[in-house]
Short mmCIF file of C-alpha atoms in Angstrom, two decimals:
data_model
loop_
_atom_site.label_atom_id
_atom_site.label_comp_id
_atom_site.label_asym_id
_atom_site.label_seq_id
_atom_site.Cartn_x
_atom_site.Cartn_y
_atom_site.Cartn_z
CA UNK A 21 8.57 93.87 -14.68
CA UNK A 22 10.15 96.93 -12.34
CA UNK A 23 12.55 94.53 -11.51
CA UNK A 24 13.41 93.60 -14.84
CA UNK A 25 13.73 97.26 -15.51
CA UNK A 26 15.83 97.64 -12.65
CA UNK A 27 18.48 95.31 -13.72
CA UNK A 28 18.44 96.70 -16.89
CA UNK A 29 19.74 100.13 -15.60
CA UNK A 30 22.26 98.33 -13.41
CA UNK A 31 23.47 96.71 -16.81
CA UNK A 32 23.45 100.00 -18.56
CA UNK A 33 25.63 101.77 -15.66
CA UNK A 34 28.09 98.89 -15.22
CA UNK A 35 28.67 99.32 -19.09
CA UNK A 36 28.64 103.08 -19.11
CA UNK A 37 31.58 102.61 -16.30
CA UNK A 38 33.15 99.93 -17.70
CA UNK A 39 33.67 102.04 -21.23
CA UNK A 40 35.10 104.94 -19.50
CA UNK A 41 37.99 103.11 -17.93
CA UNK A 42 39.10 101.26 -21.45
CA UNK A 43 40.96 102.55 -24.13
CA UNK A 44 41.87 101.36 -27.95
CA UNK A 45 44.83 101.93 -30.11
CA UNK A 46 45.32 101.69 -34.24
CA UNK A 47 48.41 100.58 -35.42
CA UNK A 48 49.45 100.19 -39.01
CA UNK A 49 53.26 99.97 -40.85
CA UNK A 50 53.83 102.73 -43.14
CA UNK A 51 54.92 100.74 -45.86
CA UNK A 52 52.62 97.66 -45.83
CA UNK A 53 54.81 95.13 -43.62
CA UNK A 54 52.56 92.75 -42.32
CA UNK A 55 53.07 92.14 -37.95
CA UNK A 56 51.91 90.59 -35.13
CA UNK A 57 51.27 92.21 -31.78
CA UNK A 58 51.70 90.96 -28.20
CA UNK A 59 51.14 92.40 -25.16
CA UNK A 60 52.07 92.03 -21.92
CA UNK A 61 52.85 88.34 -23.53
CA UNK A 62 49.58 87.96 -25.03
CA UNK A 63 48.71 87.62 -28.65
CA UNK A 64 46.37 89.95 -29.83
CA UNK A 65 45.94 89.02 -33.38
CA UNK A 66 45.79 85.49 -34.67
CA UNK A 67 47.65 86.06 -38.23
CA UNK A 68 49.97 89.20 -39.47
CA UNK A 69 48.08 92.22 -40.65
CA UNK A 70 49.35 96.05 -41.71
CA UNK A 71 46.97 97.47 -39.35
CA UNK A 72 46.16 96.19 -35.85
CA UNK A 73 43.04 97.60 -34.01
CA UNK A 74 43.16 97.02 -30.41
CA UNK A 75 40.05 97.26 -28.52
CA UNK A 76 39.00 97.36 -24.84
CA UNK A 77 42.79 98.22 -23.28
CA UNK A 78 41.93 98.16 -19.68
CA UNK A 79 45.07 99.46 -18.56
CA UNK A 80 47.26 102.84 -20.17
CA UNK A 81 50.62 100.61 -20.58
CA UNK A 82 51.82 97.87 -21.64
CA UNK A 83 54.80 95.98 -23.14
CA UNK A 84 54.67 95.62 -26.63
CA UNK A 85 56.18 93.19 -28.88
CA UNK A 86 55.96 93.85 -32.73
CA UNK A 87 56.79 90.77 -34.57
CA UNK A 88 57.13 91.15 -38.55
CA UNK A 89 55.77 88.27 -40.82
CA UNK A 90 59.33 88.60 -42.65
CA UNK A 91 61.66 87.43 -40.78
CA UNK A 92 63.96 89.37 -42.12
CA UNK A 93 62.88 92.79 -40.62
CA UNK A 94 63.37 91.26 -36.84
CA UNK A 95 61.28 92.51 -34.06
CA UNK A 96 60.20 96.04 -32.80
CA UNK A 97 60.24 96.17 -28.39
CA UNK A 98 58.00 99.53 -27.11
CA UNK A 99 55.82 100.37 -24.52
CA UNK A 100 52.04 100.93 -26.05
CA UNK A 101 50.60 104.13 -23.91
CA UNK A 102 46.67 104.90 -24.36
CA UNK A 103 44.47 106.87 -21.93
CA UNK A 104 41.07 105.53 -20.88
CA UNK A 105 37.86 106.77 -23.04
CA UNK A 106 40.20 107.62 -26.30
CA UNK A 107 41.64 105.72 -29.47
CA UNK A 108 44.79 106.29 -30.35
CA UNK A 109 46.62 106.00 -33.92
CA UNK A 110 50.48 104.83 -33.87
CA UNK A 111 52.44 104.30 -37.25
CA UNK A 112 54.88 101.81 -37.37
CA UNK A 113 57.90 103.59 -39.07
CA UNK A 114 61.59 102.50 -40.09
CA UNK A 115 64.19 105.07 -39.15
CA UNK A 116 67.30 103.86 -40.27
CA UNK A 117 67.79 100.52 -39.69
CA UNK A 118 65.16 99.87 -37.07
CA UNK A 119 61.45 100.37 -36.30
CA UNK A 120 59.86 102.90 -34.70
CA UNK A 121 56.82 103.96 -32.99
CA UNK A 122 55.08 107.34 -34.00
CA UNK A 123 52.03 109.07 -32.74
CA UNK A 124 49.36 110.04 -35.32
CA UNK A 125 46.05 111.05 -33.54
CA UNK A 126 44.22 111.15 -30.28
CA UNK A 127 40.31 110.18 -30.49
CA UNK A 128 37.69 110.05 -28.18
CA UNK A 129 35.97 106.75 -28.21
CA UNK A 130 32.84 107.07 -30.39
CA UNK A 131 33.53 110.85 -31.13
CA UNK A 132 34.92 112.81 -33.28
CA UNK A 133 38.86 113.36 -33.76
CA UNK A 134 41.09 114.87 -31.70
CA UNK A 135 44.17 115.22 -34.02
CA UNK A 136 47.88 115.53 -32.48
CA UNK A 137 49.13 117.16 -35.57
CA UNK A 138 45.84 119.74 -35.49
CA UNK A 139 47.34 123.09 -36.13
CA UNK A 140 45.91 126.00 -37.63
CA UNK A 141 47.90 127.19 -40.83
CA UNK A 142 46.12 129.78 -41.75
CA UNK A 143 48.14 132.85 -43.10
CA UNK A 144 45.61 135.88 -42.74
CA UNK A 145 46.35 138.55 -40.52
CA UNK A 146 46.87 138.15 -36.61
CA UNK A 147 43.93 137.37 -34.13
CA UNK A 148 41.32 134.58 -33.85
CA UNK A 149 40.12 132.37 -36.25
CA UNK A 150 36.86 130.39 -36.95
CA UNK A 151 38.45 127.54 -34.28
CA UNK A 152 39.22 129.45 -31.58
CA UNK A 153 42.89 130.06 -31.53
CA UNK A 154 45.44 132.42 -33.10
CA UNK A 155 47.01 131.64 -36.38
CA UNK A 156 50.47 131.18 -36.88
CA UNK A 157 51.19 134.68 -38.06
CA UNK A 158 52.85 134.95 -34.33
CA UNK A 159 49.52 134.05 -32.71
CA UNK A 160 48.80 131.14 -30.71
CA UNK A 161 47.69 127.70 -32.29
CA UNK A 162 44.85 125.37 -31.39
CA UNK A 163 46.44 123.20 -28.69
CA UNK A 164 46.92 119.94 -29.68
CA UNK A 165 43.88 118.31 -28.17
CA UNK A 166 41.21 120.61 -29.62
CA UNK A 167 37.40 120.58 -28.40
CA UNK A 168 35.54 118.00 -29.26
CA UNK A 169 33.39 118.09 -32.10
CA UNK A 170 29.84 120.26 -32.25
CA UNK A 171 26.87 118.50 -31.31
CA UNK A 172 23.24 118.59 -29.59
CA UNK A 173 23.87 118.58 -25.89
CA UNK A 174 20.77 117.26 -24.62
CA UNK A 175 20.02 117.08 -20.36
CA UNK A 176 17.11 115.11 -19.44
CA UNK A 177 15.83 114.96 -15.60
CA UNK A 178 13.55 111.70 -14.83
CA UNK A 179 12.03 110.19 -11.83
CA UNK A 180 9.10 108.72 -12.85
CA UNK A 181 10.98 106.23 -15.67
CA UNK A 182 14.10 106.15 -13.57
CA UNK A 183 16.99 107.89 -15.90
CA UNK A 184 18.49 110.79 -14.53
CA UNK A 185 20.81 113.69 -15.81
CA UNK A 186 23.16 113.44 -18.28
CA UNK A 187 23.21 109.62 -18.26
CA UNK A 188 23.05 108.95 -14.85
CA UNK A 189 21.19 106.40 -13.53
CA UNK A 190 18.66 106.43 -10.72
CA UNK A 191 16.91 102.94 -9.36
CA UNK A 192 15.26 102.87 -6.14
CA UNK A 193 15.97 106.35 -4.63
CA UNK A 194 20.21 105.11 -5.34
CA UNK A 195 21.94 106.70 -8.20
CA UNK A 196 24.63 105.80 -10.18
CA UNK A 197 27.21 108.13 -11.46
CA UNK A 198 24.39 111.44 -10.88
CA UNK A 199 22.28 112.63 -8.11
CA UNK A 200 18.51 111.71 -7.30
CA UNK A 201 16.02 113.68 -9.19
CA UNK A 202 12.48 114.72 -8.16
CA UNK A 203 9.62 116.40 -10.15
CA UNK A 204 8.44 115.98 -13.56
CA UNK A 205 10.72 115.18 -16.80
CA UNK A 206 12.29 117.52 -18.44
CA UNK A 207 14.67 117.67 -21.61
CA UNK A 208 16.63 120.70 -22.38
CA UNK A 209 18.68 120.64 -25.78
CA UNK A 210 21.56 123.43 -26.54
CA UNK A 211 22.25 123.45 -30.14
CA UNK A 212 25.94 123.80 -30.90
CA UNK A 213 27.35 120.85 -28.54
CA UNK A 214 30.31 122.35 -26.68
CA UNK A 215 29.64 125.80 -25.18
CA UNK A 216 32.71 127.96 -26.09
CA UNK A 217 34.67 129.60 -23.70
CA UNK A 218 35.06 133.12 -22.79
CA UNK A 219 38.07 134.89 -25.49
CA UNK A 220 40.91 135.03 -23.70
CA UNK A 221 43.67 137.26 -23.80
CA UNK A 222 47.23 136.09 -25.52
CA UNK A 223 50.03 135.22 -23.74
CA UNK A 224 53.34 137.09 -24.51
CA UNK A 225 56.60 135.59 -23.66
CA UNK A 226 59.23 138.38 -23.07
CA UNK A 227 61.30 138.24 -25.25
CA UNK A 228 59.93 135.76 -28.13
CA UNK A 229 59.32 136.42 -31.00
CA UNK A 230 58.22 133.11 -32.93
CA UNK A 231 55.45 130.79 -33.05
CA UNK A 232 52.93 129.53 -29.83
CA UNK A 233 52.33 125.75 -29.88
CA UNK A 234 49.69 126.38 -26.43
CA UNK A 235 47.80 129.22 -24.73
CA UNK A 236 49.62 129.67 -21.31
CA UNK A 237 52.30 128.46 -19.93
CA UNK A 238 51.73 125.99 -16.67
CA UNK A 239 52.84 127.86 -13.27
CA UNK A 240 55.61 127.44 -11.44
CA UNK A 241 54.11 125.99 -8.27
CA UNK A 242 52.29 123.51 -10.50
CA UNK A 243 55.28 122.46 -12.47
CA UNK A 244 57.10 121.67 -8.94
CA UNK A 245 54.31 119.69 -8.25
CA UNK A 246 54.72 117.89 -11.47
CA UNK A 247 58.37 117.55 -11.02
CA UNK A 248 58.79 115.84 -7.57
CA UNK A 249 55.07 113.22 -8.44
CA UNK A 250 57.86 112.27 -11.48
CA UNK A 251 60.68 112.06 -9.19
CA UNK A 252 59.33 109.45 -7.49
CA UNK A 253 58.82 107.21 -10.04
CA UNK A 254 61.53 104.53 -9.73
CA UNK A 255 62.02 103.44 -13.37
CA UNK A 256 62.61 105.93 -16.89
CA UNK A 257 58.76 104.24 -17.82
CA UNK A 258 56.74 105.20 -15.02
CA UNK A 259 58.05 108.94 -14.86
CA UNK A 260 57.28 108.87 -19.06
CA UNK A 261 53.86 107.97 -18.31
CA UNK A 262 53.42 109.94 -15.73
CA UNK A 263 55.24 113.08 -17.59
CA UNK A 264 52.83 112.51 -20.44
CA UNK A 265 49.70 112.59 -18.11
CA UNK A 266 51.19 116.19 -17.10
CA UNK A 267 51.96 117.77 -20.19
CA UNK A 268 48.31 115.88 -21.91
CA UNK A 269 46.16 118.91 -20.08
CA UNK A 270 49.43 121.67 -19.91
CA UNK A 271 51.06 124.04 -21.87
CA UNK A 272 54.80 123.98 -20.98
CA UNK A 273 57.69 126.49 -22.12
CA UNK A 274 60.70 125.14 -23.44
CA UNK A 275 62.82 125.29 -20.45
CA UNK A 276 59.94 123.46 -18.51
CA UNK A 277 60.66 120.57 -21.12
CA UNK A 278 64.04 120.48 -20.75
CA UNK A 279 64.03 120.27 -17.18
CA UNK A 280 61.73 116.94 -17.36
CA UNK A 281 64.04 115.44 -19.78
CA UNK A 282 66.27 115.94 -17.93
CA UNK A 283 64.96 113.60 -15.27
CA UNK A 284 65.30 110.07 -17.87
CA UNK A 285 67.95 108.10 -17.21
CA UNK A 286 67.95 106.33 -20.48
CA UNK A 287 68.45 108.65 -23.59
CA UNK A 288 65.55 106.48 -25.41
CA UNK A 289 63.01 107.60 -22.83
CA UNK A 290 64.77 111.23 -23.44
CA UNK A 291 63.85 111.59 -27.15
CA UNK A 292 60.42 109.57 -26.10
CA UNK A 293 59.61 112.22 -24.09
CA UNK A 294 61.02 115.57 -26.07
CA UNK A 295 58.80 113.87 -28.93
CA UNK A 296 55.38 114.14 -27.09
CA UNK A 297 55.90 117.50 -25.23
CA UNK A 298 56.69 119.20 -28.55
CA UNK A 299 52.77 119.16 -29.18
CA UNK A 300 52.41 120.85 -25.68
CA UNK A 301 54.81 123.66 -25.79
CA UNK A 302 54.33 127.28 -25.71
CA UNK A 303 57.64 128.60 -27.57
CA UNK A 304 57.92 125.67 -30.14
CA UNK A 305 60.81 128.41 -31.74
CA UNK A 306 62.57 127.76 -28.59
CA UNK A 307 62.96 124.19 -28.84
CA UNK A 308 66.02 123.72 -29.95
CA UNK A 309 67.54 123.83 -26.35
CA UNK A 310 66.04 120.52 -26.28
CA UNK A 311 68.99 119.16 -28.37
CA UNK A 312 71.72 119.70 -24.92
CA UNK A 313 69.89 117.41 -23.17
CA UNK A 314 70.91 114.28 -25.55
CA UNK A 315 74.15 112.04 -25.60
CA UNK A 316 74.03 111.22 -29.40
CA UNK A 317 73.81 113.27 -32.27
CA UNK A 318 71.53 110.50 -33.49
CA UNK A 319 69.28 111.52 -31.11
CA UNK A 320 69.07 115.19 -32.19
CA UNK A 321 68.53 114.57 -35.56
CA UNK A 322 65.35 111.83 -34.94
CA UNK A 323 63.92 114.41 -32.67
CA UNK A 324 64.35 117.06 -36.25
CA UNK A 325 62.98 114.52 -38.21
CA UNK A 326 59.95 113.98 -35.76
CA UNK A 327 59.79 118.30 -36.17
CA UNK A 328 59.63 118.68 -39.69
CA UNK A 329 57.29 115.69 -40.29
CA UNK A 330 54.85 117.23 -37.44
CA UNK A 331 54.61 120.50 -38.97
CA UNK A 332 53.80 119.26 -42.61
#
């Protein structure tokens, strides 16, 4: 029977692990076209739907191929990004005369939502409001990844039945994922879920005036850090994924921005990139600077489009 029990746990870990290092993705066509995905070269779904759900991505890109039931509308080439432990929400858009791939929302895997597009618009007075961050009366915005949803946080300590903190896993004296845990058991619960953090103190650019998108802007040693890990990245899609992984737990200024965009070869990857990093950016006012860095007026007016829409 303890041995049973014992592989049990094992079980449980392995699967605990295993979850944290997959990801899913939603994606649906705005106006009902019915497509088939493949990734990497593999089918994912057997007959044409208007909204693909993607489950148990073990890896955070691939190479996507959108192909529409209708002939008629062609075939949409991308790269899919996700990030391990969340689900995230594309729409599949036609701008002009081809498809396109848009960012909805970022959720954590069995949680609640973590919203791209979550901004406060509240128009009463400066200072904090009931989510933690400034309102847009020239106050900073919830950033775009907010906390996660309220909840019991519960922390149980067990030796005698072999589960240890937090959903760690002891067996035998070895733990997995925690430390070893002596004594009796013990469950403490804080009501609330996610403890907030201390009020901090805005951030005030010289000199602006307008609207903050994020808290505080990421330091210069830091950014140089994030600059040369980007610089050597050999092709435009590894130093987009990696940018993205950067500017995911950041808050950049404009100029920041600029300066990875900058560092794309390929103008696609450009307005790829200016797309995402508009969530992250301290002086969204600022942004259009972002326009010089683009070849093709095209260019500047998807990345307005993408603006207004994100802002609605």
């Amino acid at each position: 029977m303890k041995k049973l029990f014992t592989f049990l746990l094992i079980c449980l870990a392995a699967q605990t692990i295993a979850f944290a290092q997959t990801a899913n993705a939603i994606l649906f066509t705005e106006n009902g076209e019915r497509f088939t995905i493949i990734l990497n070269g593999v089918r994912q779904n057997q007959r044409p739907e208007t909204n693909v759900k993607l489950t148990g991505l073990t890896s955070e890109n691939y190479k996507m191929r959108v192909i529409f039931e209708d002939k008629r509308l062609g075939v949409m080439d991308n790269t899919l990004y996700v990030y391990y432990g969340e689900e995230i929400t594309y729409a599949i858009r036609k701008k002009k005369s081809k498809y396109v791939l848009r960012f909805v929302s970022q959720n954590q895997i069995g949680g609640g939502a973590a919203n791209a597009n979550n901004y406060n618009n509240n128009s009463g007075g400066n200072g904090y409001n009931n989510n933690g961050g400034y309102n847009n009366n020239g106050g900073y915005n919830p950033t775009p990844n907010p906390p996660r949803p309220n909840g019991s946080t519960t922390t149980t300590t067990t030796t005698n039945g072999g589960v240890a903190v937090n959903g760690q896993i002891s067996v035998g004296g070895v733990t997995i994922g925690g430390q070893v845990n002596t004594g009796n058991s013990t469950t403490t619960t804080t009501n609330g879920g996610v403890v907030p953090p201390p009020t901090p103190q805005p951030y005030v650019l010289p000199g602006y005036t307008g609207v903050y998108g994020c808290p505080y802007p990421m330091q210069p040693d830091a950014f140089q850090a994030a600059k040369n890990s980007i610089a050597k990245q050999p092709f435009d899609d590894n130093k987009l994924m990696i940018a993205k992984q950067v500017i995911t737990s950041n808050c950049l200024l404009t100029s920041q921005v600029k300066e990875l965009a900058k560092m794309f070869t390929f103008e696609d990857r450009r307005l790829d990139f200016a797309k995402f990093a508009y969530g992250y950016t301290l002086d969204i006012n600022n942004y259009f600077v972002i326009n010089d860095v683009f070849t093709f007026p095209s260019s500047v007016e998807d990345l307005n489009d993408y603006i207004v829409s994100y802002r609605r």
